[in-house]
Amino acid sequence: MRYPAIFLDRDGTLNEEVGYINDLSRLRLLPRVAEALKLLKNYGFKLIVITNQSGPARGYFPEKLVFEANALLQKRLKRKGVTIDDFFVCLHHPEENCSCRKPKPGLILQALKKYPIDLKKSYLIGDKIIDIETAQNIGIKGILVLTGYGKGELKYVAPKKGIKPYFVAKDLKEAAEFIIKDYSKEK
């Protein structure tokens, strides 16, 4: 059986955008994130984080801190009654031209190798236009949230690049509610 998935950006989508999380004290969940994820999980979606984390490649902090931040995020969500199914991380420097750094679809392709995901019924949610480009590059619906960098990205980057999100939501909860309605129409 194939599952629909929600691919989620991390910083600015699930937790506050603070630049680089170079200390775990800087990781704070955004409001209504746990409720949004519960809605999606209860509807049968796999929840998969896909995130560019170039801080270690830039020499800003050790690689293990990225995974400690993911574990802390998972712990905080678990306390609120929901968990992420998996995390896929690109640790490369942007100039390395790897295949996994968004907007390339490499992280999603890694997830497809590991899980029986139905891409046609899947979505990607993020606060940057590169998240929407990633969705478009692999043929899924991309939703821009106005948390994190979202407002500025919608106002300045989207028109410059000519990129239109499938939907724009004020936050993850509104995105989840939209997805459930949209997905129900597709069934």
CSV table of C-alpha atoms in Angstrom, one decimal:
chain,number,residue,atom,x,y,z
A,1,MET,CA,0.0,0.0,0.0
A,2,ARG,CA,1.2,3.5,-0.9
A,3,TYR,CA,0.8,6.4,1.5
A,4,PRO,CA,0.3,10.1,0.8
A,5,ALA,CA,3.0,12.2,2.4
A,6,ILE,CA,3.5,15.7,3.7
A,7,PHE,CA,7.0,16.9,3.1
A,8,LEU,CA,7.8,19.6,5.6
A,9,ASP,CA,10.5,22.2,5.7
A,10,ARG,CA,11.9,22.6,9.2
A,11,ASP,CA,13.1,26.1,10.1
A,12,GLY,CA,10.4,28.7,9.6
A,13,THR,CA,7.7,26.1,9.0
A,14,LEU,CA,7.8,23.9,12.2
A,15,ASN,CA,10.0,26.0,14.4
A,16,GLU,CA,10.9,29.6,14.6
A,17,GLU,CA,13.3,30.9,11.9
A,18,VAL,CA,16.3,32.2,13.8
A,19,GLY,CA,19.0,31.9,11.2
A,20,TYR,CA,21.2,29.0,12.1
A,21,ILE,CA,20.3,26.9,15.1
A,22,ASN,CA,23.8,26.9,16.5
A,23,ASP,CA,22.5,26.2,20.0
A,24,LEU,CA,19.5,24.0,21.0
A,25,SER,CA,18.1,26.8,23.2
A,26,ARG,CA,17.2,28.6,19.9
A,27,LEU,CA,14.8,25.8,18.7
A,28,ARG,CA,11.3,26.9,19.5
A,29,LEU,CA,8.1,25.3,18.0
A,30,LEU,CA,5.8,27.7,16.1
A,31,PRO,CA,2.2,28.0,17.4
A,32,ARG,CA,-0.4,25.5,16.2
A,33,VAL,CA,2.3,23.2,14.7
A,34,ALA,CA,1.4,20.2,16.8
A,35,GLU,CA,-2.3,20.5,16.1
A,36,ALA,CA,-1.6,20.8,12.4
A,37,LEU,CA,0.6,17.7,12.4
A,38,LYS,CA,-2.0,15.7,14.3
A,39,LEU,CA,-4.7,16.7,11.8
A,40,LEU,CA,-2.5,15.5,8.9
A,41,LYS,CA,-1.3,12.3,10.7
A,42,ASN,CA,-4.9,11.4,11.7
A,43,TYR,CA,-5.8,11.7,8.0
A,44,GLY,CA,-3.3,9.1,7.0
A,45,PHE,CA,-0.4,11.3,5.8
A,46,LYS,CA,3.3,10.3,6.5
A,47,LEU,CA,5.1,13.3,7.9
A,48,ILE,CA,8.5,13.7,6.5
A,49,VAL,CA,10.9,16.7,7.2
A,50,ILE,CA,13.2,17.7,4.3
A,51,THR,CA,15.7,20.4,5.3
A,52,ASN,CA,18.8,22.1,3.9
A,53,GLN,CA,21.2,22.6,6.8
A,54,SER,CA,24.5,24.0,5.5
A,55,GLY,CA,25.7,25.4,8.8
A,56,PRO,CA,28.2,22.5,9.4
A,57,ALA,CA,29.6,22.8,5.8
A,58,ARG,CA,30.1,26.5,6.4
A,59,GLY,CA,32.0,25.7,9.7
A,60,TYR,CA,29.4,27.4,11.9
A,61,PHE,CA,28.8,24.4,14.2
A,62,PRO,CA,29.3,20.6,14.3
A,63,GLU,CA,27.1,18.3,12.1
A,64,LYS,CA,25.8,16.4,15.2
A,65,LEU,CA,24.0,19.6,16.3
A,66,VAL,CA,21.6,19.3,13.3
A,67,PHE,CA,20.6,15.9,14.4
A,68,GLU,CA,20.3,16.9,18.0
A,69,ALA,CA,18.0,19.7,16.9
A,70,ASN,CA,15.9,17.2,14.9
A,71,ALA,CA,15.7,14.9,18.0
A,72,LEU,CA,14.7,17.8,20.2
A,73,LEU,CA,12.0,18.9,17.8
A,74,GLN,CA,10.7,15.3,17.7
A,75,LYS,CA,10.8,15.1,21.6
A,76,ARG,CA,8.8,18.4,21.9
A,77,LEU,CA,6.2,17.2,19.3
A,78,LYS,CA,5.9,13.8,21.0
A,79,ARG,CA,5.1,15.6,24.3
A,80,LYS,CA,2.2,17.2,22.4
A,81,GLY,CA,1.0,13.9,21.0
A,82,VAL,CA,2.4,13.7,17.5
A,83,THR,CA,5.7,12.5,15.8
A,84,ILE,CA,7.5,13.1,12.6
A,85,ASP,CA,7.9,9.8,10.6
A,86,ASP,CA,11.4,10.7,9.3
A,87,PHE,CA,13.9,13.5,8.7
A,88,PHE,CA,16.0,13.9,5.5
A,89,VAL,CA,18.8,16.4,5.7
A,90,CYS,CA,21.1,18.0,3.1
A,91,LEU,CA,24.3,19.0,4.9
A,92,HIS,CA,26.1,20.2,1.8
A,93,HIS,CA,27.3,23.8,1.2
A,94,PRO,CA,25.2,25.5,-1.5
A,95,GLU,CA,28.2,25.7,-3.8
A,96,GLU,CA,28.8,21.9,-3.7
A,97,ASN,CA,26.0,21.4,-6.3
A,98,CYS,CA,24.7,18.2,-4.7
A,99,SER,CA,21.5,16.5,-5.8
A,100,CYS,CA,19.9,16.7,-2.4
A,101,ARG,CA,19.9,20.4,-1.7
A,102,LYS,CA,16.5,22.0,-2.3
A,103,PRO,CA,15.2,23.0,-4.8
A,104,LYS,CA,16.6,19.8,-6.3
A,105,PRO,CA,14.3,16.9,-5.3
A,106,GLY,CA,17.0,14.6,-3.9
A,107,LEU,CA,15.7,14.5,-0.4
A,108,ILE,CA,12.3,13.5,-1.6
A,109,LEU,CA,13.8,10.8,-3.8
A,110,GLN,CA,15.6,9.4,-0.7
A,111,ALA,CA,12.3,9.3,1.1
A,112,LEU,CA,10.7,7.5,-1.9
A,113,LYS,CA,13.4,4.8,-1.7
A,114,LYS,CA,12.7,4.2,2.0
A,115,TYR,CA,8.9,4.5,2.0
A,116,PRO,CA,6.0,3.5,-0.3
A,117,ILE,CA,4.8,7.0,-0.9
A,118,ASP,CA,2.1,8.0,-3.4
A,119,LEU,CA,3.6,11.2,-4.8
A,120,LYS,CA,0.4,12.1,-6.7
A,121,LYS,CA,-1.4,12.5,-3.3
A,122,SER,CA,1.5,14.2,-1.6
A,123,TYR,CA,2.2,17.8,-0.7
A,124,LEU,CA,5.2,19.9,0.4
A,125,ILE,CA,4.9,22.8,2.9
A,126,GLY,CA,7.6,25.4,3.4
A,127,ASP,CA,8.3,29.1,4.1
A,128,LYS,CA,10.6,29.6,1.1
A,129,ILE,CA,10.1,29.7,-2.7
A,130,ILE,CA,12.8,27.0,-3.0
A,131,ASP,CA,10.3,24.7,-1.2
A,132,ILE,CA,7.7,25.5,-3.8
A,133,GLU,CA,10.3,24.9,-6.6
A,134,THR,CA,11.2,21.6,-5.0
A,135,ALA,CA,7.5,20.6,-5.1
A,136,GLN,CA,7.2,21.6,-8.7
A,137,ASN,CA,10.4,19.9,-9.6
A,138,ILE,CA,9.0,16.5,-8.4
A,139,GLY,CA,5.4,17.1,-9.5
A,140,ILE,CA,3.6,17.6,-6.2
A,141,LYS,CA,1.6,20.5,-4.7
A,142,GLY,CA,3.7,23.1,-2.9
A,143,ILE,CA,2.2,25.2,-0.1
A,144,LEU,CA,3.8,28.4,1.1
A,145,VAL,CA,3.3,29.3,4.8
A,146,LEU,CA,3.7,32.9,5.8
A,147,THR,CA,5.7,32.1,8.9
A,148,GLY,CA,9.5,32.3,8.8
A,149,TYR,CA,10.6,33.9,5.6
A,150,GLY,CA,7.2,33.3,3.9
A,151,LYS,CA,5.8,36.9,3.8
A,152,GLY,CA,9.0,38.3,2.2
A,153,GLU,CA,9.4,35.3,-0.1
A,154,LEU,CA,5.8,35.7,-1.4
A,155,LYS,CA,6.2,39.5,-1.8
A,156,TYR,CA,9.7,39.6,-3.4
A,157,VAL,CA,11.1,36.2,-4.5
A,158,ALA,CA,8.0,34.6,-6.0
A,159,PRO,CA,7.3,37.4,-8.5
A,160,LYS,CA,11.0,37.7,-9.4
A,161,LYS,CA,11.2,33.9,-10.1
A,162,GLY,CA,7.7,33.6,-11.6
A,163,ILE,CA,6.8,30.9,-9.1
A,164,LYS,CA,3.2,30.4,-7.8
A,165,PRO,CA,2.5,28.2,-4.8
A,166,TYR,CA,-0.5,25.9,-5.1
A,167,PHE,CA,-1.8,27.6,-1.9
A,168,VAL,CA,-0.6,30.2,0.5
A,169,ALA,CA,-1.4,29.7,4.2
A,170,LYS,CA,-0.9,32.0,7.2
A,171,ASP,CA,0.7,29.1,9.1
A,172,LEU,CA,1.0,25.3,9.2
A,173,LYS,CA,-2.5,24.8,10.8
A,174,GLU,CA,-4.2,26.7,8.0
A,175,ALA,CA,-2.1,24.7,5.5
A,176,ALA,CA,-3.2,21.4,7.1
A,177,GLU,CA,-6.9,22.4,7.0
A,178,PHE,CA,-6.5,23.3,3.3
A,179,ILE,CA,-4.8,20.0,2.5
A,180,ILE,CA,-7.5,18.0,4.1
A,181,LYS,CA,-10.2,19.8,2.1
A,182,ASP,CA,-8.1,19.6,-1.1
A,183,TYR,CA,-7.2,15.9,-0.6
A,184,SER,CA,-10.9,15.0,0.1
A,185,LYS,CA,-11.9,16.5,-3.3
A,186,GLU,CA,-9.2,14.3,-5.0
A,187,LYS,CA,-10.4,11.0,-3.4
